[in-house]
Coordinates of C-alpha atoms in Angstrom, one line a residue:
M1 CA 95.0 -159.8 -12.7
G2 CA 98.5 -158.4 -12.5
I3 CA 100.6 -155.3 -11.8
Y4 CA 100.6 -153.1 -14.9
M5 CA 102.3 -150.1 -16.4
R6 CA 100.7 -148.4 -19.3
L7 CA 101.6 -145.5 -21.7
D8 CA 99.0 -144.1 -24.1
I9 CA 99.8 -141.5 -26.8
I10 CA 98.1 -139.7 -29.6
P11 CA 100.9 -139.7 -32.2
E12 CA 99.2 -137.2 -34.4
Y13 CA 99.7 -134.6 -31.7
I14 CA 103.5 -135.2 -31.5
N15 CA 106.3 -133.7 -33.6
P16 CA 108.2 -136.7 -35.0
D17 CA 111.6 -135.0 -34.5
E18 CA 110.7 -134.2 -30.9
W19 CA 109.7 -137.8 -30.3
K20 CA 113.1 -138.9 -31.4
E21 CA 114.8 -136.5 -29.0
V22 CA 112.7 -137.9 -26.1
Y23 CA 113.5 -141.4 -27.2
L24 CA 117.2 -140.6 -26.8
E25 CA 116.4 -139.1 -23.4
S26 CA 114.8 -142.4 -22.4
L27 CA 118.1 -144.1 -23.2
Q28 CA 119.7 -142.1 -20.4
L29 CA 117.3 -143.6 -17.9
L30 CA 117.7 -147.1 -19.4
K31 CA 121.5 -146.9 -19.0
A32 CA 121.1 -145.8 -15.4
Y33 CA 119.4 -149.0 -14.3
P34 CA 120.3 -152.6 -15.1
F35 CA 117.4 -153.4 -17.4
V36 CA 117.6 -156.7 -19.3
R37 CA 116.1 -157.7 -22.7
L38 CA 115.1 -161.2 -23.6
I39 CA 116.9 -162.5 -26.7
E40 CA 117.5 -165.9 -28.4
E41 CA 121.0 -166.8 -29.6
S42 CA 122.6 -169.8 -31.0
V43 CA 125.8 -171.0 -29.2
N44 CA 127.7 -173.8 -30.9
G45 CA 124.6 -174.6 -32.9
I46 CA 122.4 -174.8 -29.7
P47 CA 119.7 -172.1 -29.1
R48 CA 119.6 -170.5 -25.7
L49 CA 117.4 -167.8 -24.1
I50 CA 119.4 -164.9 -22.6
Y51 CA 118.5 -161.8 -20.6
C52 CA 121.0 -159.5 -22.1
N53 CA 122.1 -156.2 -20.6
N54 CA 121.7 -154.2 -23.9
P55 CA 118.1 -153.1 -24.2
E56 CA 118.4 -151.5 -27.7
E57 CA 118.2 -153.3 -31.1
N58 CA 118.1 -152.5 -34.8
L59 CA 120.1 -149.3 -34.3
D60 CA 120.9 -149.1 -38.1
D61 CA 117.3 -149.0 -39.1
E62 CA 115.4 -145.9 -37.9
Y63 CA 112.0 -147.5 -38.5
Q64 CA 112.9 -150.7 -36.7
R65 CA 115.0 -149.1 -33.9
H66 CA 113.6 -149.6 -30.5
W67 CA 114.4 -150.6 -26.9
R68 CA 112.9 -153.6 -25.2
V69 CA 113.1 -154.6 -21.5
S70 CA 111.4 -157.2 -19.3
G71 CA 113.2 -157.1 -16.0
D72 CA 116.6 -156.3 -14.4
S73 CA 119.8 -158.2 -13.8
E74 CA 120.2 -156.9 -10.2
T75 CA 117.1 -158.6 -8.7
K76 CA 116.9 -161.2 -11.5
K77 CA 113.2 -160.7 -11.5
T78 CA 111.3 -160.4 -14.8
G79 CA 107.8 -159.7 -16.0
E80 CA 106.3 -158.9 -19.3
T81 CA 108.0 -157.0 -22.1
F82 CA 108.0 -153.2 -22.5
D83 CA 109.2 -151.6 -25.7
L84 CA 109.4 -148.1 -27.3
Y85 CA 110.2 -147.2 -30.9
Y86 CA 112.5 -144.4 -32.1
D87 CA 110.3 -143.7 -35.2
L88 CA 106.9 -142.2 -34.4
N89 CA 105.5 -143.6 -37.6
R90 CA 105.4 -147.0 -35.8
Y91 CA 102.4 -145.7 -33.9
L92 CA 100.6 -143.8 -36.7
R93 CA 97.5 -145.2 -38.3
S94 CA 97.3 -146.0 -42.0
T95 CA 95.4 -142.8 -42.5
N96 CA 96.7 -139.4 -41.7
S97 CA 93.3 -138.1 -40.5
V98 CA 92.3 -138.4 -36.9
N99 CA 89.0 -137.3 -35.4
A100 CA 90.5 -136.0 -32.2
M101 CA 89.3 -132.4 -31.8
D102 CA 90.0 -131.9 -28.1
K103 CA 93.8 -131.6 -28.3
D104 CA 94.0 -133.2 -24.9
I105 CA 94.5 -136.9 -24.5
I106 CA 92.6 -137.2 -21.3
F107 CA 89.4 -136.2 -23.1
E108 CA 90.1 -138.7 -25.9
K109 CA 90.5 -141.5 -23.3
L110 CA 86.9 -140.8 -22.1
K111 CA 85.5 -141.7 -25.5
E112 CA 84.6 -145.2 -26.5
E113 CA 86.1 -144.7 -30.0
N114 CA 89.2 -142.5 -29.7
A115 CA 92.5 -141.6 -31.3
V116 CA 94.6 -143.0 -28.5
R117 CA 97.3 -145.5 -29.3
T118 CA 99.0 -147.7 -26.6
A119 CA 102.8 -147.5 -26.6
F120 CA 103.0 -150.2 -24.0
D121 CA 100.7 -151.9 -21.5
S122 CA 102.3 -154.8 -19.8
K123 CA 102.8 -156.5 -16.4
T124 CA 105.8 -155.8 -14.2
Q125 CA 104.2 -158.0 -11.6
G126 CA 105.4 -155.4 -9.1
H127 CA 109.1 -156.3 -9.5
D128 CA 111.6 -153.6 -8.9
Y129 CA 111.8 -152.4 -12.5
H130 CA 108.2 -151.2 -12.2
T131 CA 109.4 -147.9 -10.7
Y132 CA 111.9 -147.3 -13.4
I133 CA 109.5 -148.1 -16.2
L134 CA 107.2 -145.6 -14.5
A135 CA 110.0 -143.0 -14.7
I136 CA 110.4 -143.6 -18.4
A137 CA 106.6 -143.3 -19.0
M138 CA 106.5 -140.1 -16.9
L139 CA 109.3 -138.7 -19.0
I140 CA 107.2 -139.1 -22.2
E141 CA 104.1 -137.6 -20.5
S142 CA 106.1 -134.7 -19.2
R143 CA 107.5 -133.9 -22.7
F144 CA 104.1 -134.3 -24.4
P145 CA 101.6 -133.5 -21.6
Y146 CA 98.6 -133.3 -23.9
A147 CA 99.6 -136.1 -26.2
A148 CA 100.7 -138.8 -23.7
V149 CA 99.3 -140.1 -20.4
V150 CA 100.6 -142.7 -18.0
G151 CA 98.3 -145.3 -16.4
G152 CA 98.6 -148.5 -14.5
D153 CA 99.2 -149.6 -10.9
F154 CA 101.0 -146.8 -9.1
D155 CA 100.1 -143.8 -6.9
I156 CA 101.5 -140.3 -6.4
L157 CA 104.0 -141.5 -3.8
Q158 CA 105.6 -144.0 -6.2
A159 CA 105.5 -141.3 -8.9
E160 CA 107.4 -139.0 -6.5
I161 CA 110.1 -141.7 -6.1
A162 CA 110.4 -142.2 -9.9
K163 CA 110.5 -138.5 -10.4
K164 CA 113.3 -138.0 -7.9
W165 CA 115.4 -140.8 -9.5
A166 CA 114.9 -139.5 -13.1
N167 CA 115.5 -135.9 -12.2
N168 CA 119.0 -136.8 -10.9
I169 CA 119.8 -138.1 -14.4
L170 CA 118.0 -135.9 -16.9
A171 CA 119.0 -132.4 -17.8
K172 CA 115.3 -131.3 -17.9
P173 CA 113.1 -132.4 -15.0
I174 CA 109.9 -134.4 -15.3
D175 CA 106.5 -134.0 -13.7
I176 CA 104.0 -136.1 -11.7
P177 CA 101.5 -137.8 -14.0
V178 CA 98.1 -136.1 -14.3
R179 CA 96.2 -139.3 -13.3
V180 CA 97.7 -139.3 -9.8
D181 CA 97.7 -135.5 -9.3
A182 CA 94.1 -134.7 -8.2
E183 CA 94.5 -130.9 -8.4
K184 CA 96.0 -131.0 -11.9
L185 CA 93.4 -133.5 -13.2
V186 CA 90.5 -131.4 -11.9
Q187 CA 92.0 -128.3 -13.6
R188 CA 92.4 -130.1 -16.9
L189 CA 88.9 -131.5 -16.8
S190 CA 87.3 -128.2 -15.9
I191 CA 88.3 -126.8 -19.3
Q192 CA 85.5 -128.8 -20.9
L193 CA 83.5 -130.5 -18.2
S194 CA 81.5 -129.5 -15.1
G195 CA 79.2 -131.0 -12.5
V196 CA 78.3 -134.7 -12.6
E197 CA 80.0 -135.1 -16.0
A198 CA 83.3 -133.8 -14.6
I199 CA 83.0 -136.0 -11.4
E200 CA 82.3 -139.1 -13.6
A201 CA 85.4 -138.3 -15.8
F202 CA 87.5 -137.7 -12.7
N203 CA 86.4 -141.1 -11.2
N204 CA 87.2 -142.9 -14.5
L205 CA 90.7 -141.3 -14.8
Y206 CA 92.1 -140.8 -11.3
L207 CA 94.3 -143.5 -9.8
P208 CA 93.8 -143.5 -6.1
G209 CA 96.6 -143.9 -3.6
H210 CA 97.5 -143.5 0.1
D211 CA 96.5 -139.8 0.2
N212 CA 92.8 -140.3 -0.5
A213 CA 91.8 -137.7 2.1
R214 CA 93.5 -135.1 0.1
M215 CA 91.7 -136.4 -3.1
H216 CA 88.3 -136.2 -1.3
Q217 CA 89.0 -132.6 -0.3
V218 CA 89.9 -131.6 -3.9
I219 CA 86.6 -133.1 -5.2
V220 CA 84.5 -131.3 -2.6
D221 CA 86.3 -128.0 -3.1
E222 CA 86.0 -128.1 -6.9
Y223 CA 82.5 -129.6 -7.5
G224 CA 80.6 -128.9 -4.3
I225 CA 78.2 -131.3 -2.5
G226 CA 75.3 -130.9 -4.9
P227 CA 76.9 -132.5 -8.0
I228 CA 78.7 -135.1 -5.9
K229 CA 75.3 -136.1 -4.4
K230 CA 73.8 -136.4 -7.8
W231 CA 76.7 -138.5 -9.2
F232 CA 76.7 -140.7 -6.1
T233 CA 72.9 -141.4 -6.4
Q234 CA 73.4 -142.4 -10.0
Q235 CA 76.1 -144.9 -9.1
L236 CA 74.0 -146.4 -6.3
L237 CA 71.1 -147.1 -8.7
G238 CA 73.4 -149.7 -10.4
Y239 CA 73.0 -152.0 -7.4
N240 CA 70.1 -154.2 -6.3
S241 CA 71.0 -154.2 -2.7
P242 CA 72.9 -151.8 -0.3
C243 CA 74.7 -154.9 1.0
Q244 CA 76.5 -155.5 -2.3
L245 CA 80.3 -154.9 -2.0
G246 CA 80.2 -152.2 -4.6
A247 CA 77.4 -150.3 -2.8
I248 CA 79.2 -150.6 0.5
S249 CA 82.4 -149.2 -1.1
L250 CA 80.3 -146.2 -2.4
F251 CA 79.0 -145.6 1.1
I252 CA 82.6 -145.6 2.4
E253 CA 83.6 -143.2 -0.3
W254 CA 80.7 -140.9 0.5
L255 CA 81.5 -140.9 4.3
N256 CA 85.2 -140.3 3.7
T257 CA 84.5 -137.5 1.3
T258 CA 81.7 -135.7 3.0
Q259 CA 81.6 -137.0 6.6
D260 CA 77.8 -136.5 6.3
F261 CA 75.9 -139.6 7.5
A262 CA 72.6 -137.7 7.6
G263 CA 73.1 -136.7 4.0
L264 CA 73.6 -140.3 3.1
C265 CA 70.4 -141.3 4.8
E266 CA 68.6 -138.5 3.0
I267 CA 69.8 -139.9 -0.4
I268 CA 68.6 -143.4 0.5
C269 CA 65.2 -142.1 1.5
G270 CA 64.9 -140.2 -1.8
M271 CA 65.7 -143.2 -4.0
E272 CA 62.2 -144.4 -4.8
N273 CA 60.4 -146.5 -7.4
N274 CA 56.7 -146.2 -7.5
N275 CA 56.7 -144.3 -4.2
E276 CA 58.6 -147.2 -2.6
Q277 CA 62.1 -146.9 -1.2
I278 CA 64.5 -148.8 -3.5
F279 CA 66.8 -150.0 -0.7
G280 CA 65.2 -151.7 2.3
T281 CA 65.8 -150.0 5.6
I282 CA 66.9 -153.1 7.4
E283 CA 69.4 -154.0 4.6
F284 CA 70.7 -150.4 4.6
I285 CA 71.4 -150.5 8.4
K286 CA 73.3 -153.8 7.9
A287 CA 75.3 -152.2 5.1
I288 CA 76.1 -149.2 7.2
C289 CA 77.5 -151.5 9.9
S290 CA 79.7 -153.1 7.1
T291 CA 81.3 -149.7 6.4
W292 CA 82.7 -149.8 10.0
V293 CA 81.7 -146.1 10.4
L294 CA 80.5 -147.0 14.0
I295 CA 83.4 -149.5 14.7
P296 CA 86.0 -147.9 17.1
P297 CA 89.2 -147.5 15.1
E298 CA 91.2 -149.2 17.8
W299 CA 89.4 -152.4 17.0
Y300 CA 91.0 -152.7 13.6
K301 CA 94.2 -150.6 14.1
F302 CA 96.2 -153.9 14.1
M303 CA 95.3 -154.3 10.4
N304 CA 97.8 -151.5 9.6
V305 CA 100.4 -154.2 9.5
L306 CA 98.7 -155.4 6.3
K307 CA 99.0 -152.0 4.6
Y308 CA 101.6 -151.7 1.9
P309 CA 104.3 -149.2 2.9
Q310 CA 103.9 -145.8 1.2
G311 CA 105.6 -145.6 -2.1
V312 CA 106.2 -149.4 -2.4
T313 CA 104.9 -151.1 -5.5
L314 CA 102.1 -153.6 -5.0
S315 CA 103.0 -157.2 -5.6
I316 CA 100.8 -160.0 -7.0
A317 CA 100.5 -161.5 -3.5
G318 CA 99.5 -158.1 -2.2
Q319 CA 96.9 -157.6 -4.9
F320 CA 95.3 -161.0 -4.1
G321 CA 95.5 -160.3 -0.4
G322 CA 93.8 -156.9 -1.0
I323 CA 90.9 -158.6 -2.9
F324 CA 90.4 -161.1 -0.1
L325 CA 90.4 -158.4 2.6
D326 CA 88.0 -156.3 0.6
M327 CA 85.6 -159.2 0.3
Y328 CA 85.4 -159.7 4.1
F329 CA 86.9 -156.5 5.6
S330 CA 86.1 -153.7 3.2
G331 CA 85.4 -151.4 6.2
R332 CA 89.2 -151.1 6.7
H333 CA 89.0 -148.3 4.1
I334 CA 86.8 -146.0 6.3
E335 CA 88.5 -142.8 7.4
F336 CA 85.5 -141.4 9.4
Y337 CA 84.1 -142.5 12.8
M338 CA 80.7 -141.8 14.3
S339 CA 79.5 -143.1 17.6
R340 CA 76.8 -145.8 17.7
E341 CA 74.5 -143.5 19.6
K342 CA 74.7 -140.8 16.9
I343 CA 74.2 -143.3 14.2
V344 CA 71.1 -144.6 15.9
E345 CA 69.8 -141.1 16.4
V346 CA 70.2 -140.2 12.7
L347 CA 68.6 -143.5 11.6
I348 CA 65.6 -142.9 13.8
R349 CA 65.2 -139.4 12.4
Y350 CA 65.1 -140.6 8.7
F351 CA 63.6 -144.1 8.8
D352 CA 60.4 -145.5 10.2
V353 CA 62.0 -148.2 12.3
C354 CA 61.7 -148.5 16.1
P355 CA 65.0 -147.9 18.0
E356 CA 64.9 -151.5 19.5
V357 CA 65.1 -153.0 16.0
I358 CA 67.9 -150.7 15.0
E359 CA 69.8 -151.5 18.1
Q360 CA 69.3 -155.2 17.6
I361 CA 70.5 -155.2 14.0
I362 CA 73.6 -153.1 15.0
N363 CA 74.4 -155.3 18.0
E364 CA 74.3 -158.5 15.9
R365 CA 76.3 -157.1 13.0
V366 CA 78.9 -155.4 15.3
E367 CA 79.3 -158.7 17.2
E368 CA 79.9 -160.5 13.8
I369 CA 82.5 -157.9 12.9
K370 CA 84.2 -158.1 16.3
Q371 CA 84.5 -161.9 16.0
A372 CA 85.8 -161.7 12.4
L373 CA 88.5 -159.2 13.5
S374 CA 89.4 -161.3 16.5
G375 CA 89.9 -164.3 14.2
L376 CA 92.0 -162.3 11.8
R377 CA 94.1 -161.0 14.6
E378 CA 94.8 -164.5 15.8
K379 CA 95.9 -165.6 12.3
L380 CA 98.2 -162.6 12.1
S381 CA 99.9 -163.2 15.4
P382 CA 103.0 -164.8 13.9
I383 CA 103.6 -161.5 11.9
F384 CA 103.2 -159.5 15.1
E385 CA 105.7 -161.8 16.9
S386 CA 108.2 -161.4 14.0
L387 CA 107.8 -157.6 14.2
E388 CA 108.3 -157.5 18.0
I389 CA 111.7 -159.3 17.7
E390 CA 112.6 -157.4 14.5
E391 CA 112.8 -160.7 12.6
D392 CA 113.2 -160.4 8.8
I393 CA 110.3 -162.0 6.9
I394 CA 111.8 -163.5 3.7
D395 CA 110.3 -166.1 1.4
D396 CA 112.1 -169.1 0.1
E397 CA 112.4 -167.6 -3.4
E398 CA 114.4 -164.7 -2.2
L399 CA 116.4 -166.8 0.3
Y400 CA 117.7 -169.0 -2.5
L401 CA 117.9 -166.5 -5.3
Y402 CA 120.0 -164.0 -3.2
Y403 CA 121.9 -166.6 -1.3
S404 CA 125.4 -165.3 -0.4
K405 CA 128.4 -166.1 1.8
E406 CA 126.7 -164.1 4.6
T407 CA 123.4 -166.1 4.3
V408 CA 122.7 -168.5 7.2
L409 CA 120.6 -171.3 5.9
P410 CA 118.3 -172.7 8.6
D411 CA 118.8 -176.4 9.4
N412 CA 115.3 -177.3 7.9
K413 CA 116.3 -175.6 4.6
K414 CA 119.6 -177.5 4.5
I415 CA 117.8 -180.8 5.0
Y416 CA 115.2 -179.9 2.4
L417 CA 117.8 -179.0 -0.2
T418 CA 119.8 -182.1 0.6
A419 CA 116.8 -184.4 0.3
L420 CA 115.7 -182.8 -2.9
A421 CA 119.1 -182.8 -4.5
R422 CA 119.6 -186.5 -3.6
K423 CA 116.1 -187.3 -5.0
L424 CA 116.9 -185.5 -8.3
E425 CA 120.3 -187.3 -8.5
N426 CA 118.8 -190.7 -7.9
T427 CA 116.0 -190.0 -10.4
L428 CA 118.6 -189.0 -13.0
N429 CA 120.7 -192.1 -12.3
E430 CA 117.7 -194.4 -12.7
S431 CA 116.3 -192.5 -15.7
K432 CA 115.0 -194.5 -18.6
N433 CA 115.0 -191.3 -20.7
V434 CA 117.5 -192.2 -23.5
I435 CA 118.0 -188.5 -24.4
A436 CA 118.8 -187.6 -20.7
V437 CA 121.3 -190.5 -20.5
E438 CA 123.0 -189.4 -23.8
L439 CA 123.2 -185.8 -22.6
L440 CA 125.0 -186.8 -19.4
A441 CA 128.0 -187.5 -21.6
D442 CA 128.2 -183.8 -22.3
M443 CA 126.5 -181.9 -19.5
H444 CA 127.3 -178.4 -20.8
K445 CA 125.4 -179.3 -24.0
G446 CA 122.7 -181.1 -21.9
I447 CA 122.1 -178.0 -19.8
E448 CA 121.7 -175.8 -22.8
I449 CA 119.3 -178.2 -24.6
M450 CA 117.2 -178.9 -21.5
A451 CA 117.0 -175.2 -20.5
Y452 CA 115.8 -174.3 -24.0
S453 CA 113.3 -177.1 -24.0
H454 CA 111.8 -175.7 -20.8
G455 CA 111.8 -172.1 -22.1
I456 CA 114.2 -171.1 -19.3
A457 CA 116.0 -167.8 -19.9
L458 CA 119.1 -166.8 -17.8
T459 CA 121.1 -163.7 -17.4
E460 CA 124.3 -163.3 -19.4
E461 CA 126.3 -163.6 -16.1
A462 CA 124.6 -166.9 -15.3
W463 CA 125.2 -168.4 -18.8
N464 CA 128.9 -167.3 -18.6
R465 CA 129.4 -169.0 -15.3
I466 CA 127.7 -172.2 -16.5
D467 CA 129.9 -172.2 -19.7
H468 CA 133.0 -172.0 -17.6
E469 CA 132.0 -174.4 -14.8
Q470 CA 134.3 -177.4 -14.6
N471 CA 133.1 -179.1 -11.4
E472 CA 131.3 -182.2 -12.6
D473 CA 129.2 -182.5 -9.5
V474 CA 127.9 -179.0 -9.9
L475 CA 127.1 -179.6 -13.6
K476 CA 125.3 -182.8 -12.8
L477 CA 123.3 -181.0 -10.1
L478 CA 122.3 -178.2 -12.6
F479 CA 121.4 -180.9 -15.2
S480 CA 119.3 -182.8 -12.8
F481 CA 117.2 -179.7 -12.0
L482 CA 116.5 -179.3 -15.7
V483 CA 115.8 -183.0 -16.6
I484 CA 113.1 -183.3 -13.9
S485 CA 109.7 -181.7 -14.9
S486 CA 107.5 -180.2 -12.2
D487 CA 104.6 -177.8 -12.1
S488 CA 105.3 -176.8 -8.6
K489 CA 105.9 -173.0 -8.1
S490 CA 108.4 -173.7 -5.3
F491 CA 110.4 -176.1 -7.5
Y492 CA 110.3 -173.5 -10.4
N493 CA 111.7 -170.8 -8.1
L494 CA 114.4 -173.0 -6.6
R495 CA 115.5 -174.2 -10.1
K496 CA 115.8 -170.6 -11.2
A497 CA 117.9 -169.8 -8.1
V498 CA 120.2 -172.7 -8.6
L499 CA 120.8 -171.8 -12.2
E500 CA 121.3 -168.1 -11.5
N501 CA 123.2 -168.3 -8.2
N502 CA 126.5 -170.0 -8.5
L503 CA 127.1 -169.9 -4.7
L504 CA 123.8 -171.6 -4.0
C505 CA 124.6 -174.3 -6.5
H506 CA 128.0 -175.0 -5.0
K507 CA 126.5 -174.9 -1.5
I508 CA 123.9 -177.6 -2.4
S509 CA 126.7 -179.7 -4.0
E510 CA 128.5 -179.5 -0.7
L511 CA 125.4 -180.4 1.4
I512 CA 124.8 -183.7 -0.4
K513 CA 128.3 -184.8 0.6
D514 CA 127.6 -184.1 4.3
R515 CA 126.8 -187.6 5.7
E516 CA 125.0 -186.3 8.8
L517 CA 122.7 -184.1 6.6
V518 CA 122.1 -187.0 4.1
K519 CA 121.2 -189.2 7.0
K520 CA 118.7 -186.6 8.4
A521 CA 117.3 -186.1 4.9
E522 CA 116.7 -189.8 4.4
E523 CA 114.9 -190.0 7.7

């Protein structure tokens, strides 16, 4: 699980000097956004982890020269590391020969054993720098369209945003990646593939997004219903029951692409083994209900609030939420509606089941869906209320990390912070930890040692503020957050915010001196 960005290349297809030129172009994009690189430095003999603002290293050694980034200093959010080398030889194999005859990386990626090398494939976790890493990857694909290809978690709308940003900086514009451009991908594949083989390749390479209706139309226009039907049937044969989630997803894709329910019934009837229909009729009817093709769209229109805004990068929470929704509400992806009467009419025409049985199955399943949607709507009511009063929904991590003079802390947050700070202070004062007691004598040193022991990296700005902090109460507060160990995600996020945000740290230091707040916190 995770939100990824990936860049694949075939170095043997790339001119080494041209690669160096594109590397230098990538530096223009790096300098236009506050990327940070994780480094380890020794200050007064004590190691510390720093997110520094200079992404490049080893500039004097062409073979070792590269840039490396893992987040940005503006949002103070970090993910995994991305790097790119100046010298193409870093990506070449030990042998000069390569068995890639297609001269197009998309065909190489379809092979089990291929000549593709991965330049980077890491998690941004959906943080803001995701879009800007995408722009850099798009730059490389644009300059080497048949030797590089971008992959990962993004769609064409996000690519458009990245393209617009990059093209305001670069002298030569960049293009949309082939894997989110349905028309371009179809054209590339048609050079060597056709029919079912081409559809299978398209399905393996294309990264779907918000404009799936357009993608469906491109497939129909290019390949026709015949090959699509054959490919679809082959995919269905991989399932034991039509009620499996994967099979239901295929039904939804078929209906969205063709809007042909009768054609779907015809396919199911034709799927036989020893003259017996592979999928049972009753189970198929239940599965069709699960596609929501016969559910009035107004029933689930409220779920639009759960959709990610167009062009916004998916987050980890959004990814998990999507998985949960797909397990129980996969019908939300349907883009085609057919009345219950017409559904029943078609089912009667193709299957040997009396209308009363069909109606009973549909009524029972539709009632289950109706109840499930009603329950979900009730759980979402706080979100609807927030939207009605235009209330900002912000989690604690961002509330604390981006705390400023304009931030109004709710009373319950003030009490929580006061209680926690007092608890940490008391725990520190009562600590039997000899090392902690010794480090209290030199809290600057103690903060450095404890931060390193926890593997905590801070931005250059944060370390600079801590180094120059003279307020002993503030230093003790920082130290107490580092001495205490906790696996709690909320504590981890708050500790990061306290260390990074000087205003928040000073605010908490003031709160614990407020007698009224302390009294409430103790209660």
